[in-house]
Amino acid sequence: MRVSAPTTGDALPVIIFSHGHGQSLYAYGPLTDYWAAHGFVVIQPTHLDSRMLGLAPDDSRRPRFWRFREDDLATILDGLDHIETESLTIRGRLDRSRIAVAGHSWGGQTASTLLGATHPDPDNGSVVNRKDTRIKAGVLLGVPGSGNDLTEHAARTFPFMYPDFSTMTAPTLIVVGDHDIGRLSTRGAGWWRDAYDLSPSPKALLNVFGGEHALGGIPGYEARETTDERPERVAAIQHFSTAFLYSALYPGDPAWLDAVAALAAHGAPEGSIEMK
């Protein structure tokens, strides 16, 4: 895993970040570096599906990638004492009462489970509930929507991806691109809104204009999968996600409402906000 942190400050809030399919601890610098520079300790595991690990196509663990991903996040939460001890730069500097989770794409689905979303276990049909009350808020970027709208291929490949967002009660910002068509769903860009539309308040939605699945370039500074490169789009996501987490983790902090008010007053070419 990778730990990024500000060089100064104490009682620092924590973000645990789950990467997208095939990525690793080295990805998502445009987000994780920004969050660390603005006062957060960011912890990034490398999940078993990472291309960096190079598992064989017939590796018996592949059908359970979803379970290993969720276990990774739980292991970090349970092992914060060990992580803090091993990472000298953050020793004694974490605020355990202010922990958020974030993720992109499959990582968004993984992160959503700690926020309260459930899904079926494809092995036996039971409901998988990984909600953790230590997680106080979340940011889900390009998170997959309802399993009822998966393509035939996606339904075979991701049999666990039938989320129930009705139990995702924690404050969460959902970030979607209105040009994110993808190959997972038959519904088009509207499918990525489901985590917002089908979950209870308090929630916020950042609809990024022109954004495709890479949302302007959040997977990395030189990510080849970025088909919609736009630094201004990335900057908007950096700004609004940071403001949301400040206000969610520190009740009474005006950062989020100030950001929304500024958007309403001046408008912005990068996106729009919805709240409930």
Short mmCIF file of N, CA and C in Angstrom, two decimals, residues 127-201:
data_model
loop_
_atom_site.label_atom_id
_atom_site.label_comp_id
_atom_site.label_asym_id
_atom_site.label_seq_id
_atom_site.Cartn_x
_atom_site.Cartn_y
_atom_site.Cartn_z
N VAL A 127 -26.71 -12.05 1.31
CA VAL A 127 -26.44 -10.62 1.21
C VAL A 127 -25.11 -10.30 1.88
N VAL A 128 -24.22 -9.63 1.15
CA VAL A 128 -22.93 -9.23 1.69
C VAL A 128 -23.07 -7.82 2.26
N ASN A 129 -22.86 -7.71 3.55
CA ASN A 129 -22.98 -6.42 4.24
C ASN A 129 -21.66 -6.13 4.94
N ARG A 130 -20.90 -5.15 4.41
CA ARG A 130 -19.61 -4.80 4.98
C ARG A 130 -19.61 -3.40 5.60
N LYS A 131 -20.78 -2.87 5.89
CA LYS A 131 -20.86 -1.52 6.44
C LYS A 131 -20.00 -1.41 7.69
N ASP A 132 -19.25 -0.30 7.79
CA ASP A 132 -18.35 -0.09 8.92
C ASP A 132 -18.59 1.31 9.48
N THR A 133 -19.00 1.37 10.73
CA THR A 133 -19.35 2.66 11.33
C THR A 133 -18.14 3.55 11.55
N ARG A 134 -16.93 3.02 11.38
CA ARG A 134 -15.74 3.87 11.47
C ARG A 134 -15.62 4.78 10.25
N ILE A 135 -16.30 4.42 9.17
CA ILE A 135 -16.29 5.23 7.95
C ILE A 135 -17.38 6.29 8.08
N LYS A 136 -16.98 7.55 8.03
CA LYS A 136 -17.92 8.65 8.26
C LYS A 136 -18.42 9.31 6.98
N ALA A 137 -17.74 9.14 5.85
CA ALA A 137 -18.13 9.80 4.61
C ALA A 137 -17.44 9.11 3.44
N GLY A 138 -17.89 9.45 2.22
CA GLY A 138 -17.28 8.82 1.06
C GLY A 138 -17.35 9.67 -0.19
N VAL A 139 -16.50 9.33 -1.15
CA VAL A 139 -16.52 9.91 -2.50
C VAL A 139 -16.45 8.75 -3.47
N LEU A 140 -17.49 8.59 -4.28
CA LEU A 140 -17.57 7.50 -5.25
C LEU A 140 -17.53 8.09 -6.65
N LEU A 141 -16.51 7.72 -7.41
CA LEU A 141 -16.29 8.28 -8.75
C LEU A 141 -16.53 7.20 -9.80
N GLY A 142 -17.47 7.45 -10.70
CA GLY A 142 -17.76 6.47 -11.73
C GLY A 142 -18.15 5.12 -11.15
N VAL A 143 -19.02 5.13 -10.14
CA VAL A 143 -19.39 3.88 -9.47
C VAL A 143 -20.50 3.18 -10.26
N PRO A 144 -20.36 1.86 -10.52
CA PRO A 144 -21.38 1.14 -11.29
C PRO A 144 -22.76 1.22 -10.65
N GLY A 145 -23.78 1.19 -11.52
CA GLY A 145 -25.16 1.30 -11.05
C GLY A 145 -25.84 -0.05 -10.89
N SER A 146 -27.15 -0.07 -11.11
CA SER A 146 -27.98 -1.24 -10.85
C SER A 146 -27.56 -2.44 -11.70
N GLY A 147 -27.51 -3.59 -11.07
CA GLY A 147 -27.16 -4.81 -11.77
C GLY A 147 -28.19 -5.26 -12.77
N ASN A 148 -29.43 -4.78 -12.62
CA ASN A 148 -30.49 -5.16 -13.56
C ASN A 148 -30.24 -4.60 -14.96
N ASP A 149 -29.34 -3.63 -15.07
CA ASP A 149 -29.07 -3.00 -16.36
C ASP A 149 -27.71 -3.37 -16.92
N LEU A 150 -27.07 -4.39 -16.37
CA LEU A 150 -25.80 -4.85 -16.91
C LEU A 150 -25.98 -5.50 -18.27
N THR A 151 -24.98 -5.36 -19.12
CA THR A 151 -24.99 -6.11 -20.37
C THR A 151 -24.84 -7.59 -20.04
N GLU A 152 -25.14 -8.43 -21.02
CA GLU A 152 -25.03 -9.88 -20.79
C GLU A 152 -23.61 -10.27 -20.41
N HIS A 153 -22.63 -9.71 -21.10
CA HIS A 153 -21.23 -10.02 -20.79
C HIS A 153 -20.85 -9.55 -19.39
N ALA A 154 -21.26 -8.32 -19.02
CA ALA A 154 -20.93 -7.79 -17.70
C ALA A 154 -21.59 -8.60 -16.59
N ALA A 155 -22.80 -9.06 -16.82
CA ALA A 155 -23.50 -9.85 -15.81
C ALA A 155 -22.78 -11.17 -15.56
N ARG A 156 -22.20 -11.76 -16.61
CA ARG A 156 -21.44 -13.00 -16.43
C ARG A 156 -20.11 -12.73 -15.74
N THR A 157 -19.48 -11.60 -16.07
CA THR A 157 -18.15 -11.30 -15.55
C THR A 157 -18.19 -10.81 -14.12
N PHE A 158 -19.24 -10.04 -13.77
CA PHE A 158 -19.34 -9.44 -12.44
C PHE A 158 -20.66 -9.86 -11.77
N PRO A 159 -20.81 -11.11 -11.40
CA PRO A 159 -22.09 -11.59 -10.85
C PRO A 159 -22.43 -11.00 -9.49
N PHE A 160 -21.49 -10.34 -8.85
CA PHE A 160 -21.73 -9.70 -7.55
C PHE A 160 -22.23 -8.27 -7.72
N MET A 161 -22.17 -7.73 -8.93
CA MET A 161 -22.41 -6.31 -9.14
C MET A 161 -23.90 -6.01 -9.28
N TYR A 162 -24.62 -6.32 -8.21
CA TYR A 162 -26.05 -6.01 -8.11
C TYR A 162 -26.26 -5.24 -6.81
N PRO A 163 -25.79 -4.00 -6.77
CA PRO A 163 -25.78 -3.26 -5.51
C PRO A 163 -27.17 -2.85 -5.05
N ASP A 164 -27.33 -2.81 -3.75
CA ASP A 164 -28.52 -2.22 -3.13
C ASP A 164 -28.04 -0.97 -2.40
N PHE A 165 -28.32 0.19 -2.97
CA PHE A 165 -27.87 1.45 -2.39
C PHE A 165 -28.81 1.99 -1.33
N SER A 166 -29.93 1.33 -1.12
CA SER A 166 -30.92 1.84 -0.16
C SER A 166 -30.39 1.82 1.27
N THR A 167 -29.36 1.05 1.53
CA THR A 167 -28.78 0.97 2.87
C THR A 167 -27.51 1.80 3.01
N MET A 168 -27.15 2.55 1.96
CA MET A 168 -25.94 3.38 1.99
C MET A 168 -26.30 4.73 2.60
N THR A 169 -26.23 4.80 3.91
CA THR A 169 -26.74 5.98 4.63
C THR A 169 -25.68 7.04 4.90
N ALA A 170 -24.40 6.71 4.79
CA ALA A 170 -23.35 7.67 5.13
C ALA A 170 -23.32 8.82 4.12
N PRO A 171 -22.93 10.03 4.54
CA PRO A 171 -22.80 11.15 3.61
C PRO A 171 -21.80 10.81 2.50
N THR A 172 -22.24 10.98 1.26
CA THR A 172 -21.41 10.55 0.14
C THR A 172 -21.58 11.49 -1.04
N LEU A 173 -20.46 11.79 -1.69
CA LEU A 173 -20.46 12.52 -2.95
C LEU A 173 -20.28 11.51 -4.08
N ILE A 174 -21.22 11.51 -5.02
CA ILE A 174 -21.12 10.65 -6.20
C ILE A 174 -20.73 11.52 -7.39
N VAL A 175 -19.69 11.13 -8.09
CA VAL A 175 -19.19 11.90 -9.23
C VAL A 175 -19.42 11.08 -10.50
N VAL A 176 -20.11 11.68 -11.48
CA VAL A 176 -20.43 10.98 -12.72
C VAL A 176 -20.04 11.86 -13.90
N GLY A 177 -19.76 11.23 -15.03
CA GLY A 177 -19.52 11.94 -16.27
C GLY A 177 -20.70 11.77 -17.20
N ASP A 178 -21.21 12.87 -17.75
CA ASP A 178 -22.42 12.75 -18.57
C ASP A 178 -22.15 12.20 -19.97
N HIS A 179 -20.87 11.88 -20.27
CA HIS A 179 -20.51 11.20 -21.51
C HIS A 179 -19.90 9.82 -21.22
N ASP A 180 -20.15 9.31 -20.02
CA ASP A 180 -19.61 8.00 -19.63
C ASP A 180 -20.57 6.91 -20.10
N ILE A 181 -20.36 6.44 -21.31
CA ILE A 181 -21.25 5.43 -21.88
C ILE A 181 -20.82 4.04 -21.44
N GLY A 182 -19.57 3.71 -21.68
CA GLY A 182 -19.01 2.44 -21.20
C GLY A 182 -19.62 1.23 -21.87
N ARG A 183 -19.17 0.05 -21.39
CA ARG A 183 -19.62 -1.22 -21.96
C ARG A 183 -20.27 -2.11 -20.92
N LEU A 184 -20.54 -1.58 -19.74
CA LEU A 184 -21.10 -2.40 -18.68
C LEU A 184 -22.62 -2.42 -18.69
N SER A 185 -23.23 -1.30 -19.07
CA SER A 185 -24.66 -1.15 -18.92
C SER A 185 -25.36 -0.91 -20.25
N THR A 186 -26.63 -1.27 -20.29
CA THR A 186 -27.46 -1.01 -21.46
C THR A 186 -28.13 0.35 -21.38
N ARG A 187 -27.93 1.09 -20.28
CA ARG A 187 -28.66 2.34 -20.05
C ARG A 187 -27.89 3.60 -20.40
N GLY A 188 -26.61 3.51 -20.68
CA GLY A 188 -25.85 4.69 -21.01
C GLY A 188 -25.41 5.47 -19.78
N ALA A 189 -25.13 6.76 -19.96
CA ALA A 189 -24.51 7.57 -18.91
C ALA A 189 -25.38 7.70 -17.67
N GLY A 190 -26.71 7.62 -17.82
CA GLY A 190 -27.59 7.76 -16.66
C GLY A 190 -27.42 6.66 -15.62
N TRP A 191 -26.87 5.53 -16.04
CA TRP A 191 -26.69 4.38 -15.13
C TRP A 191 -25.76 4.71 -13.98
N TRP A 192 -24.78 5.59 -14.24
CA TRP A 192 -23.78 5.89 -13.22
C TRP A 192 -24.33 6.77 -12.11
N ARG A 193 -25.56 7.28 -12.27
CA ARG A 193 -26.21 8.10 -11.24
C ARG A 193 -26.86 7.25 -10.14
N ASP A 194 -26.99 5.97 -10.34
CA ASP A 194 -27.82 5.15 -9.46
C ASP A 194 -27.41 5.25 -7.99
N ALA A 195 -26.13 5.34 -7.72
CA ALA A 195 -25.69 5.42 -6.32
C ALA A 195 -26.26 6.66 -5.64
N TYR A 196 -26.51 7.70 -6.42
CA TYR A 196 -27.16 8.92 -5.89
C TYR A 196 -28.68 8.76 -5.88
N ASP A 197 -29.25 8.36 -7.00
CA ASP A 197 -30.70 8.31 -7.13
C ASP A 197 -31.35 7.26 -6.23
N LEU A 198 -30.65 6.17 -5.96
CA LEU A 198 -31.25 5.05 -5.24
C LEU A 198 -30.80 4.95 -3.79
N SER A 199 -30.10 5.95 -3.28
CA SER A 199 -29.64 5.93 -1.89
C SER A 199 -30.33 7.03 -1.09
N PRO A 200 -30.41 6.87 0.21
CA PRO A 200 -31.03 7.91 1.05
C PRO A 200 -30.09 9.09 1.28
N SER A 201 -30.67 10.21 1.68
CA SER A 201 -29.86 11.38 2.02
C SER A 201 -29.08 11.09 3.31
#
